[in-house]
Amino acid sequence: MPADPAHAAVLPRPVLAAAVAALHARPRAAALLLCLPAVAFLVLLYVAPLAQILLRSLFTPGFGLGNYLRLAGNDIYWGAFVVTFRISAIVTLACLALGYPVAAVLVRLTPGWRAVAFAMVLVPFWTSALVRTYAWTVILQRRGILNALLMQAGLIDAPLPLAYSTAGTIIGNVHILLPAMILTLYAGLHRIDASLVTAARTMGASPLRSFLHVQLPLSVPAITAGSTLTFVASLGSYIIPALLGGRQDMFVAQLVDQQVNRLLDVGFASAIATALLAACLVLCAVYIRISHGGADGTRRSEAERPAGGRGRLAAAFAALVILFLVLPTFVLVPLSFSSARYLTFPPPGYSLQWYAAYWQSPAWIEATWRSLRVAVAAAALAAGFGTLAAIGAARLGGLARYALSALLLSPLLVPNIIYALAIYQLYSALGLIGTETGLALAHAVLGMPYVVITVSAALSGRDGQLAVAARTLGAGPLPAFAFVLFPLLRNSVLVGALLAFITSFDEVVIAIFVSGSRATTLPKMMWDGVTNEVNPTISAVSALMIVLSLVALATGAVASRSLTLLGRDRNGTPDRGAPRPATWNLGA
């Protein structure tokens, strides 16, 4: 067999050693052995800290239900839950109303235009939530862009109180969560057999009737998945209500932060976090029950879909929604070149003063290098553990595979504020507060699901007998893994590692809890600047973070394209081994 030494050097030796040991064992034992490093990592740094929250809520300050009784008996604390659920419901309905037409238009676009539209959805999706929220603080403040445009147009005489209000919280949450809703809806809508709608129209049904009685019922699983994902994500929102909401709109996540960092009441904060986690788990369980009951309503279509949209009105609406996603983020770019000493729009002139302030600040530069070091370490850990776990999970079946998948993907569902509190309590006991090691380990937990998803998608489209054939032809366990299996997964591992890198580099909630003053990351420093004062230097830093996200996404796109081309024969025809588009939902 051909052997490329470059392939063997891609994975660290411990990873290869684990793979070799697994190949020597029986198939099921090998699968479990491959999953063991990731499972042990998550149990120590994810499951155990979450369990500790429950124990703290029951045993601090003394054993009993006192913390929960205090939570239920205080109108202020209970009101935070009411506000959180009410605004999350509004945000979910708004995302569904805006996202469904966009997803429907995406399904019917030509491949070229669809790629452009997807790029415009993915750019804000993978741009830092802190950067996007900061952009909305610039847009919605009294002297912000929106009020300036409305006053210049003569539509208002005085600035509108948009920031630090319920409206600001809703707008910010919708902007953050809408891309995920669109992608989830698209994953379901593109599986609907287009010939069913065509048949309904042929038999005399009007467009509205065919939509209500054919397409809409078939898209219920996608609607349920997107709504559940959006609602759960909004329940754990922290950055947006803290920067855009008013005092009357305190979210549960803010209440947790208040109890820990201001009142130092970890026991009561643990009770609040446990109640929020229980609500999220109940919602996910309800979704899984519903989705399993109606999962057969959709199937992949073999019919050719129309090349154009359903109409100019739908296309125009989708274009406006996509502009709503893209423009607020890139509004920071011209502001970062402003010559003014404060944030104002339009800029009176252009200058590089804020970029110079960034490059000449040792604090900003050190925070940037620290974020890069932490992100690289987190991505490496996530790639190693996630790849082995995905390979092992692919060899399992039944309940074992379902339970393992639930554990590996669950960090995507648990609100970051809950995990931040959990890891804070663990690190306080281990002395890892204010260390880069602690940050990298926690961020690796958040990044591992992305590696598992991308590698699992690649494995589902590959012939699992290739490694067996290599062994039959005389290749040892190590050459079979290094020269056959891993080259097929290399680009998928790269894409997953890039997503884990972006996740770590942009993460701020965990950094707020565990970075301390000795390990301040770039997002944490931005957070301190935004909450203490609106420093225009943050606009320059935000622009640089946007560029970094674009570079990482472009690299991932090139790797994904190469991965697709590897699955085509010489005539360009998709091969059976070509990976299929990955779709993931809460019931995966």
Coordinates of C-alpha atoms in Angstrom, one line a residue:
M1 CA 0.0 0.0 0.0
P2 CA 1.2 3.6 -0.6
A3 CA 2.4 5.2 2.6
D4 CA 2.6 9.0 3.1
P5 CA 4.7 9.8 6.1
A6 CA 3.2 13.2 6.3
H7 CA -0.2 11.7 7.3
A8 CA 1.3 9.8 10.2
A9 CA 2.7 12.9 11.7
V10 CA -0.6 14.8 11.9
L11 CA -1.9 13.2 15.0
P12 CA 0.0 13.3 18.4
R13 CA 1.6 10.0 19.5
P14 CA -0.8 9.5 22.4
V15 CA -3.8 9.6 20.0
L16 CA -2.1 7.1 17.6
A17 CA -1.3 4.9 20.5
A18 CA -4.9 4.8 21.6
A19 CA -6.0 4.0 18.1
V20 CA -3.4 1.2 17.8
A21 CA -4.6 -0.3 21.2
A22 CA -8.2 -0.2 20.0
L23 CA -7.5 -1.9 16.8
H24 CA -5.9 -4.8 18.6
A25 CA -9.0 -5.4 20.7
R26 CA -12.4 -6.8 19.8
P27 CA -14.7 -4.5 17.8
R28 CA -17.0 -3.4 20.7
A29 CA -14.1 -3.2 23.2
A30 CA -12.1 -1.2 20.6
A31 CA -15.0 1.2 20.2
L32 CA -15.3 1.7 24.0
L33 CA -11.6 2.1 24.3
L34 CA -11.6 4.8 21.7
C35 CA -14.4 6.6 23.5
L36 CA -12.7 6.3 26.9
P37 CA -10.5 9.4 26.8
A38 CA -13.3 11.7 25.8
V39 CA -15.7 10.2 28.3
A40 CA -13.2 10.4 31.1
F41 CA -12.4 14.0 30.1
L42 CA -16.1 15.0 30.2
V43 CA -16.8 13.2 33.4
L44 CA -14.0 15.0 35.2
L45 CA -14.5 18.5 33.8
Y46 CA -18.2 18.5 32.8
V47 CA -20.4 15.9 34.5
A48 CA -18.8 16.1 38.0
P49 CA -18.9 19.9 38.2
L50 CA -22.6 19.9 37.1
A51 CA -23.3 17.3 39.8
Q52 CA -21.5 19.5 42.3
I53 CA -23.9 22.3 41.6
L54 CA -26.8 20.1 42.7
L55 CA -24.9 19.1 45.8
R56 CA -24.0 22.7 46.7
S57 CA -27.6 23.7 46.3
L58 CA -28.7 21.1 48.8
F59 CA -25.8 21.2 51.3
T60 CA -24.8 25.0 51.4
P61 CA -25.1 26.5 54.0
G62 CA -26.8 23.4 55.5
F63 CA -28.6 20.3 54.2
G64 CA -32.1 20.9 53.0
L65 CA -34.3 22.7 50.5
G66 CA -33.8 26.1 52.0
N67 CA -32.2 27.6 48.8
Y68 CA -35.1 26.3 46.7
L69 CA -37.7 27.6 49.1
R70 CA -36.0 31.0 49.1
L71 CA -36.1 31.0 45.3
A72 CA -39.8 30.1 45.2
G73 CA -40.8 32.5 47.9
N74 CA -39.1 35.7 46.7
D75 CA -41.0 37.6 44.0
I76 CA -37.8 39.2 42.7
Y77 CA -36.0 36.0 42.1
W78 CA -39.1 34.3 40.7
G79 CA -39.7 37.3 38.6
A80 CA -36.3 36.8 36.9
F81 CA -37.5 33.4 35.7
V82 CA -40.8 34.9 34.4
V83 CA -38.9 37.6 32.5
T84 CA -36.5 35.1 31.1
F85 CA -39.2 32.7 29.9
R86 CA -41.4 35.5 28.5
I87 CA -38.7 37.2 26.5
S88 CA -37.3 33.8 25.3
A89 CA -40.8 32.9 24.0
I90 CA -41.0 36.3 22.1
V91 CA -37.5 35.8 20.7
T92 CA -38.3 32.2 19.6
L93 CA -41.5 33.3 17.8
A94 CA -39.6 36.2 16.1
C95 CA -36.8 33.9 15.0
L96 CA -39.3 31.4 13.6
A97 CA -41.3 34.1 11.7
L98 CA -38.1 35.6 10.2
G99 CA -36.2 32.3 9.7
Y100 CA -38.8 30.1 8.1
P101 CA -39.3 32.2 4.9
V102 CA -35.5 32.5 4.6
A103 CA -35.0 28.8 4.9
A104 CA -37.7 28.1 2.3
V105 CA -36.1 30.5 -0.1
L106 CA -32.7 28.9 0.5
V107 CA -34.1 25.5 -0.5
R108 CA -35.1 26.8 -3.9
L109 CA -32.1 28.9 -4.8
T110 CA -29.7 27.8 -7.4
P111 CA -26.5 26.3 -6.0
G112 CA -24.4 29.4 -6.7
W113 CA -26.8 31.8 -5.0
R114 CA -27.4 29.4 -2.2
A115 CA -23.7 29.3 -1.4
V116 CA -23.7 33.1 -1.3
A117 CA -26.7 33.2 1.0
F118 CA -25.2 30.6 3.3
A119 CA -22.0 32.5 3.6
M120 CA -23.9 35.6 4.7
V121 CA -25.8 33.5 7.3
L122 CA -22.7 31.8 8.5
V123 CA -20.5 34.9 8.9
P124 CA -22.7 36.4 11.7
F125 CA -23.3 32.8 13.1
W126 CA -19.5 32.4 13.8
T127 CA -18.8 36.0 14.6
S128 CA -18.3 36.6 18.3
A129 CA -21.6 37.1 20.2
L130 CA -19.9 39.8 22.2
V131 CA -18.8 41.6 19.1
R132 CA -22.3 41.5 17.7
T133 CA -23.9 42.6 20.9
Y134 CA -21.4 45.5 21.1
A135 CA -22.4 46.4 17.6
W136 CA -26.0 46.7 18.7
T137 CA -25.1 48.9 21.7
V138 CA -23.5 51.3 19.1
I139 CA -26.6 51.1 16.9
L140 CA -29.3 51.4 19.5
Q141 CA -27.9 54.0 22.0
R142 CA -29.3 57.5 22.1
R143 CA -26.6 58.9 20.0
G144 CA -26.3 55.7 18.0
I145 CA -26.6 54.9 14.3
L146 CA -30.4 54.1 14.2
N147 CA -31.4 57.2 16.1
A148 CA -29.1 59.4 14.0
L149 CA -30.6 58.0 10.7
L150 CA -34.2 58.4 12.0
M151 CA -33.5 62.0 13.1
Q152 CA -31.7 62.9 9.8
A153 CA -34.7 61.5 7.9
G154 CA -37.0 63.7 10.0
L155 CA -39.0 60.7 11.3
I156 CA -38.3 61.5 15.0
D157 CA -37.5 64.7 16.9
A158 CA -35.8 63.1 19.9
P159 CA -33.8 59.9 20.3
L160 CA -35.8 56.8 21.0
P161 CA -34.9 54.8 24.2
L162 CA -33.9 51.6 22.3
A163 CA -30.9 50.5 24.3
Y164 CA -31.1 49.3 27.9
S165 CA -34.7 48.2 27.4
T166 CA -36.8 45.1 26.7
A167 CA -36.8 46.0 23.0
G168 CA -33.0 46.0 23.0
T169 CA -32.8 42.6 24.7
I170 CA -35.2 41.1 22.1
I171 CA -33.5 42.6 19.1
G172 CA -30.1 41.5 20.3
N173 CA -31.3 37.9 21.1
V174 CA -33.0 37.6 17.8
H175 CA -29.9 38.7 15.9
I176 CA -27.7 36.3 17.8
L177 CA -30.0 33.2 17.5
L178 CA -31.6 33.7 14.1
P179 CA -28.8 32.1 12.1
A180 CA -29.1 28.9 14.1
M181 CA -32.9 28.9 13.5
I182 CA -32.4 29.4 9.8
L183 CA -29.8 26.6 9.5
T184 CA -32.0 24.2 11.6
L185 CA -35.1 24.9 9.5
Y186 CA -33.1 24.5 6.3
A187 CA -31.8 21.1 7.4
G188 CA -35.5 20.0 7.7
L189 CA -37.0 21.7 4.7
H190 CA -34.5 20.5 2.2
R191 CA -35.5 16.9 3.0
I192 CA -39.2 17.5 2.1
D193 CA -40.1 15.8 -1.2
A194 CA -40.8 18.7 -3.5
S195 CA -43.0 16.4 -5.7
L196 CA -45.6 16.3 -2.9
V197 CA -46.2 20.0 -3.1
T198 CA -46.2 19.9 -6.9
A199 CA -48.8 17.1 -6.8
A200 CA -51.0 19.2 -4.5
R201 CA -50.8 22.1 -6.9
T202 CA -51.5 19.9 -9.9
M203 CA -54.6 18.6 -8.2
G204 CA -56.0 22.1 -7.8
A205 CA -54.7 23.3 -4.4
S206 CA -53.9 26.9 -4.1
P207 CA -50.3 27.9 -3.0
L208 CA -51.6 28.8 0.5
R209 CA -53.6 25.5 0.8
S210 CA -50.7 23.4 -0.4
F211 CA -48.4 25.1 2.1
L212 CA -50.8 24.7 5.0
H213 CA -51.8 21.1 4.3
V214 CA -48.6 19.7 2.8
Q215 CA -45.4 21.6 3.4
L216 CA -46.1 23.0 6.9
P217 CA -47.1 19.6 8.4
L218 CA -43.9 18.0 6.9
S219 CA -41.8 20.8 8.4
V220 CA -43.1 20.4 11.9
P221 CA -40.0 18.4 13.1
A222 CA -37.7 21.2 11.8
I223 CA -39.9 23.9 13.4
T224 CA -39.8 22.0 16.7
A225 CA -36.1 21.5 16.6
G226 CA -35.3 25.1 15.7
S227 CA -37.8 26.5 18.3
T228 CA -36.4 24.3 21.1
L229 CA -32.8 25.1 20.3
T230 CA -33.6 28.8 20.1
F231 CA -35.7 28.9 23.3
V232 CA -33.1 26.9 25.3
A233 CA -30.3 29.2 24.1
S234 CA -32.3 32.3 25.0
L235 CA -32.9 31.0 28.5
G236 CA -29.2 31.0 29.2
S237 CA -28.6 34.4 27.6
Y238 CA -26.2 36.5 29.6
I239 CA -24.2 39.0 27.5
I240 CA -27.2 40.5 25.6
P241 CA -29.5 41.3 28.6
A242 CA -26.4 42.6 30.5
L243 CA -25.4 45.0 27.7
L244 CA -28.7 45.8 26.1
G245 CA -31.4 45.1 28.7
G246 CA -32.8 47.3 31.4
R247 CA -33.0 46.8 35.2
Q248 CA -36.5 45.5 34.9
D249 CA -35.4 42.7 32.5
M250 CA -33.0 40.8 34.6
F251 CA -32.4 37.3 33.2
V252 CA -31.7 34.2 35.3
A253 CA -28.1 34.2 34.1
Q254 CA -27.6 37.7 35.4
L255 CA -29.1 36.6 38.7
V256 CA -26.5 33.7 39.0
D257 CA -23.7 36.2 38.3
Q258 CA -25.0 38.6 40.9
Q259 CA -25.2 35.9 43.6
V260 CA -21.7 34.6 42.8
N261 CA -19.6 37.7 42.0
R262 CA -21.4 40.3 44.2
L263 CA -23.1 38.5 47.1
L264 CA -20.7 35.5 47.2
D265 CA -23.7 33.2 47.8
V266 CA -22.6 30.1 45.9
G267 CA -25.2 27.9 47.5
F268 CA -28.2 30.0 46.3
A269 CA -26.6 30.6 42.9
S270 CA -26.3 26.8 42.6
A271 CA -30.0 26.4 43.3
I272 CA -30.9 29.0 40.7
A273 CA -28.6 27.3 38.1
T274 CA -30.0 23.9 38.9
A275 CA -33.6 25.1 38.4
L276 CA -32.5 26.6 35.0
L277 CA -30.7 23.4 34.0
A278 CA -33.8 21.4 34.9
A279 CA -36.0 23.6 32.8
C280 CA -33.6 23.2 29.8
L281 CA -33.5 19.4 30.3
V282 CA -37.3 19.1 30.4
L283 CA -37.6 21.1 27.2
C284 CA -35.0 18.9 25.5
A285 CA -36.8 15.7 26.7
V286 CA -40.1 17.0 25.4
Y287 CA -38.6 17.8 22.1
I288 CA -37.0 14.3 21.8
R289 CA -40.3 12.7 22.6
I290 CA -42.1 14.8 20.0
S291 CA -39.5 14.4 17.3
H292 CA -39.4 10.6 17.8
G293 CA -43.1 10.5 17.4
G294 CA -43.1 12.4 14.2
A295 CA -39.7 11.8 12.7
D296 CA -41.1 9.9 9.7
G297 CA -42.9 13.0 8.3
T298 CA -39.9 14.0 6.1
R299 CA -37.6 12.2 3.7
R300 CA -35.0 13.2 1.2
S301 CA -36.3 14.3 -2.1
E302 CA -35.1 12.8 -5.3
A303 CA -37.1 15.3 -7.4
E304 CA -35.5 18.3 -8.9
R305 CA -36.4 21.5 -7.0
P306 CA -37.3 24.7 -8.8
A307 CA -34.3 26.9 -9.5
G308 CA -35.8 30.2 -8.5
G309 CA -37.6 31.5 -5.4
R310 CA -41.4 31.3 -4.8
G311 CA -41.8 34.9 -5.7
R312 CA -40.1 38.3 -5.6
L313 CA -41.8 39.1 -2.3
A314 CA -40.3 36.1 -0.6
A315 CA -36.9 36.7 -2.1
A316 CA -37.0 40.4 -1.1
F317 CA -38.1 39.4 2.5
A318 CA -35.2 36.9 2.7
A319 CA -32.7 39.5 1.5
L320 CA -33.9 42.0 4.1
V321 CA -33.5 39.4 6.9
I322 CA -30.0 38.5 5.7
L323 CA -29.1 42.2 5.6
F324 CA -30.4 42.4 9.2
L325 CA -27.9 39.6 10.1
V326 CA -24.9 41.0 8.3
L327 CA -25.0 44.8 8.4
P328 CA -25.0 45.3 12.2
T329 CA -21.7 43.4 12.5
F330 CA -19.9 45.2 9.8
V331 CA -21.1 48.6 11.0
L332 CA -18.2 48.4 13.4
V333 CA -15.6 48.4 10.6
P334 CA -16.1 52.1 9.5
L335 CA -16.4 53.1 13.2
S336 CA -13.1 51.5 13.9
F337 CA -11.5 54.0 11.5
S338 CA -13.2 57.1 13.0
S339 CA -11.1 60.1 13.8
A340 CA -13.5 61.2 16.6
R341 CA -12.5 60.7 20.3
Y342 CA -15.8 59.0 21.0
L343 CA -18.3 56.8 19.1
T344 CA -20.4 58.8 16.7
F345 CA -22.1 58.1 13.4
P346 CA -21.3 59.0 10.7
P347 CA -17.6 59.4 11.5
P348 CA -16.5 63.0 11.1
G349 CA -13.3 61.7 9.5
Y350 CA -11.1 58.6 9.2
S351 CA -8.0 57.7 11.1
L352 CA -6.0 54.7 12.3
Q353 CA -5.8 56.1 15.9
W354 CA -7.8 53.2 17.5
Y355 CA -5.7 50.5 15.7
A356 CA -2.6 52.3 16.9
A357 CA -4.0 52.4 20.4
Y358 CA -4.5 48.7 20.3
W359 CA -1.1 47.8 18.9
Q360 CA 0.6 50.2 21.4
S361 CA -1.2 48.7 24.4
P362 CA 0.7 45.9 26.2
A363 CA -2.5 44.9 27.9
W364 CA -4.4 44.4 24.7
I365 CA -1.5 42.6 23.0
E366 CA -1.0 40.2 25.9
A367 CA -4.7 39.4 26.1
T368 CA -4.7 38.7 22.4
W369 CA -1.7 36.3 22.6
R370 CA -3.3 34.6 25.6
S371 CA -6.6 34.1 23.8
L372 CA -4.7 32.6 20.8
R373 CA -2.7 30.2 23.1
V374 CA -5.8 29.1 25.0
A375 CA -7.8 28.6 21.7
V376 CA -5.0 26.5 20.1
A377 CA -4.7 24.3 23.1
A378 CA -8.5 23.9 23.4
A379 CA -8.8 23.1 19.7
A380 CA -6.0 20.5 19.9
L381 CA -7.6 18.8 22.9
A382 CA -11.1 18.9 21.3
A383 CA -9.7 17.5 18.0
G384 CA -7.9 14.6 19.7
F385 CA -10.6 13.5 22.1
G386 CA -13.5 14.3 19.7
T387 CA -12.0 12.4 16.8
L388 CA -11.4 9.2 18.8
A389 CA -14.9 9.4 20.3
A390 CA -16.5 9.9 16.9
I391 CA -14.7 6.9 15.5
G392 CA -15.6 4.8 18.6
A393 CA -19.3 5.9 18.6
A394 CA -19.6 5.0 14.9
R395 CA -18.7 1.4 15.8
L396 CA -21.3 1.2 18.6
G397 CA -25.1 0.6 18.3
G398 CA -28.3 0.8 20.2
L399 CA -28.5 2.4 23.6
A400 CA -24.7 2.7 24.1
R401 CA -24.4 4.9 21.0
Y402 CA -27.4 7.0 21.9
A403 CA -26.1 7.6 25.5
L404 CA -22.6 8.4 24.2
S405 CA -23.9 10.8 21.6
A406 CA -26.0 12.5 24.2
L407 CA -23.0 13.0 26.5
L408 CA -20.7 14.2 23.7
L409 CA -23.2 16.8 22.3
S410 CA -24.8 17.9 25.6
P411 CA -22.3 20.8 26.1
L412 CA -24.1 22.5 23.2
L413 CA -27.3 22.5 25.1
V414 CA -26.3 23.5 28.6
P415 CA -26.3 27.3 29.0
N416 CA -22.7 28.6 29.4
I417 CA -23.6 30.4 32.6
I418 CA -24.4 27.1 34.3
Y419 CA -21.2 25.5 33.1
A420 CA -19.3 28.6 34.1
L421 CA -20.6 28.3 37.7
A422 CA -19.8 24.6 37.8
I423 CA -16.3 24.9 36.5
Y424 CA -15.7 27.9 38.8
Q425 CA -16.5 25.8 41.9
L426 CA -14.2 23.0 40.6
Y427 CA -11.3 25.3 39.8
S428 CA -11.6 27.1 43.2
A429 CA -10.9 23.7 44.8
L430 CA -8.1 22.8 42.4
G431 CA -6.4 26.2 42.3
L432 CA -7.0 26.7 38.6
I433 CA -8.7 30.1 38.8
G434 CA -6.7 32.6 36.7
T435 CA -4.7 30.0 34.7
E436 CA -4.5 29.4 31.0
T437 CA -4.6 25.7 31.6
G438 CA -8.0 26.0 33.3
L439 CA -9.4 28.1 30.5
A440 CA -8.1 25.7 27.8
L441 CA -9.6 22.7 29.5
A442 CA -13.0 24.3 29.9
H443 CA -13.0 25.6 26.4
A444 CA -12.1 22.1 25.1
V445 CA -15.3 20.8 26.6
L446 CA -17.3 23.4 24.6
G447 CA -15.4 22.7 21.4
M448 CA -15.5 18.9 21.4
P449 CA -19.1 18.6 20.2
Y450 CA -18.2 20.4 16.9
V451 CA -15.4 17.9 16.2
V452 CA -17.7 15.0 17.0
I453 CA -20.3 16.4 14.6
T454 CA -18.0 17.0 11.7
V455 CA -16.0 13.7 12.0
S456 CA -19.2 11.7 12.5
A457 CA -20.7 13.2 9.3
A458 CA -17.5 12.2 7.4
L459 CA -17.6 8.7 8.9
S460 CA -21.3 8.3 7.9
G461 CA -20.3 8.8 4.2
R462 CA -17.2 6.6 4.2
D463 CA -16.8 2.9 3.5
G464 CA -16.0 1.3 6.9
Q465 CA -14.4 -1.7 5.3
L466 CA -11.4 0.2 3.9
A467 CA -9.4 -0.1 7.1
V468 CA -10.4 -3.8 7.3
A469 CA -9.2 -4.3 3.8
A470 CA -5.9 -2.7 4.6
R471 CA -5.5 -5.1 7.6
T472 CA -6.3 -8.0 5.3
L473 CA -3.6 -7.0 2.9
G474 CA -1.0 -7.1 5.6
A475 CA -1.0 -3.5 7.0
G476 CA -0.5 -3.3 10.7
P477 CA -2.9 -1.4 13.1
L478 CA -0.9 1.8 13.0
P479 CA -0.4 2.0 9.2
A480 CA -4.1 1.1 8.7
F481 CA -5.2 4.0 10.9
A482 CA -2.6 6.5 9.8
F483 CA -2.6 5.9 6.1
V484 CA -6.2 4.8 5.4
L485 CA -8.7 6.0 8.0
F486 CA -7.2 9.3 9.2
P487 CA -6.5 10.7 5.7
L488 CA -10.2 10.2 4.9
L489 CA -11.1 12.2 8.1
R490 CA -8.3 14.7 8.1
N491 CA -10.2 17.6 6.6
S492 CA -13.2 16.9 8.8
V493 CA -10.9 17.0 11.8
L494 CA -9.5 20.3 10.6
V495 CA -13.0 21.8 10.2
G496 CA -14.0 20.7 13.6
A497 CA -10.8 22.0 15.1
L498 CA -11.3 25.4 13.5
L499 CA -14.9 25.6 14.9
A500 CA -13.5 24.6 18.3
F501 CA -10.8 27.3 17.9
I502 CA -13.4 30.0 17.1
T503 CA -15.6 28.9 20.0
S504 CA -12.7 29.2 22.4
F505 CA -11.3 32.5 21.0
D506 CA -14.8 34.2 21.2
E507 CA -15.9 32.7 24.6
V508 CA -16.5 35.3 27.4
V509 CA -18.9 33.9 30.0
I510 CA -16.5 31.2 31.4
A511 CA -13.6 33.7 31.1
I512 CA -15.6 36.1 33.4
F513 CA -15.8 33.5 36.1
V514 CA -12.4 31.7 36.0
S515 CA -9.9 34.0 34.2
G516 CA -9.3 36.2 37.2
S517 CA -6.9 39.1 36.9
R518 CA -3.9 36.9 35.8
A519 CA -5.4 35.3 32.7
T520 CA -7.5 38.0 31.1
T521 CA -8.5 36.9 27.5
L522 CA -9.3 39.3 24.7
P523 CA -13.1 38.8 25.0
K524 CA -12.9 39.3 28.7
M525 CA -10.9 42.5 28.3
M526 CA -13.5 43.7 25.7
W527 CA -16.2 42.8 28.2
D528 CA -14.6 44.9 30.9
G529 CA -14.2 47.8 28.5
V530 CA -17.9 47.7 27.3
T531 CA -19.3 47.4 30.8
N532 CA -17.1 50.1 32.4
E533 CA -16.9 52.6 29.5
V534 CA -17.6 52.6 25.7
N535 CA -14.0 52.7 24.6
P536 CA -13.6 53.2 20.8
T537 CA -10.6 51.0 20.8
I538 CA -13.1 48.1 21.2
S539 CA -14.3 48.9 17.7
A540 CA -10.9 48.2 16.3
V541 CA -10.5 45.0 18.3
S542 CA -14.0 43.9 17.1
A543 CA -13.0 44.5 13.5
L544 CA -9.9 42.4 14.0
M545 CA -11.9 39.6 15.6
I546 CA -14.3 39.7 12.6
V547 CA -11.4 39.3 10.2
L548 CA -10.0 36.4 12.2
S549 CA -13.4 34.7 12.2
L550 CA -13.6 35.2 8.4
V551 CA -10.2 33.7 7.9
A552 CA -11.0 30.7 10.0
L553 CA -14.3 30.2 8.2
A554 CA -12.7 30.6 4.8
T555 CA -10.1 28.0 5.8
G556 CA -12.8 25.6 6.9
A557 CA -14.7 26.2 3.7
V558 CA -11.7 25.3 1.6
A559 CA -11.1 22.2 3.7
S560 CA -14.8 21.2 3.3
R561 CA -14.6 21.7 -0.5
S562 CA -11.5 19.5 -0.6
L563 CA -13.3 16.9 1.5
T564 CA -16.1 16.9 -1.0
L565 CA -13.8 16.7 -4.0
L566 CA -12.1 13.6 -2.4
G567 CA -15.4 11.8 -2.7
R568 CA -15.7 12.3 -6.4
D569 CA -14.4 10.0 -9.1
R570 CA -12.4 11.2 -12.1
N571 CA -15.6 12.2 -14.0
G572 CA -16.8 14.4 -11.2
T573 CA -19.5 12.0 -10.2
P574 CA -20.2 11.8 -6.4
D575 CA -18.8 8.6 -5.0
R576 CA -20.6 6.4 -2.5
G577 CA -17.9 7.3 0.0
A578 CA -18.5 11.1 -0.4
P579 CA -19.5 12.7 2.8
R580 CA -23.1 14.0 2.9
P581 CA -24.1 17.4 4.4
A582 CA -24.2 17.1 8.2
T583 CA -27.5 17.9 9.9
W584 CA -27.8 18.0 13.7
N585 CA -30.6 18.6 16.0
L586 CA -31.3 18.4 19.7
G587 CA -32.4 14.7 19.4
A588 CA -29.2 13.6 17.7

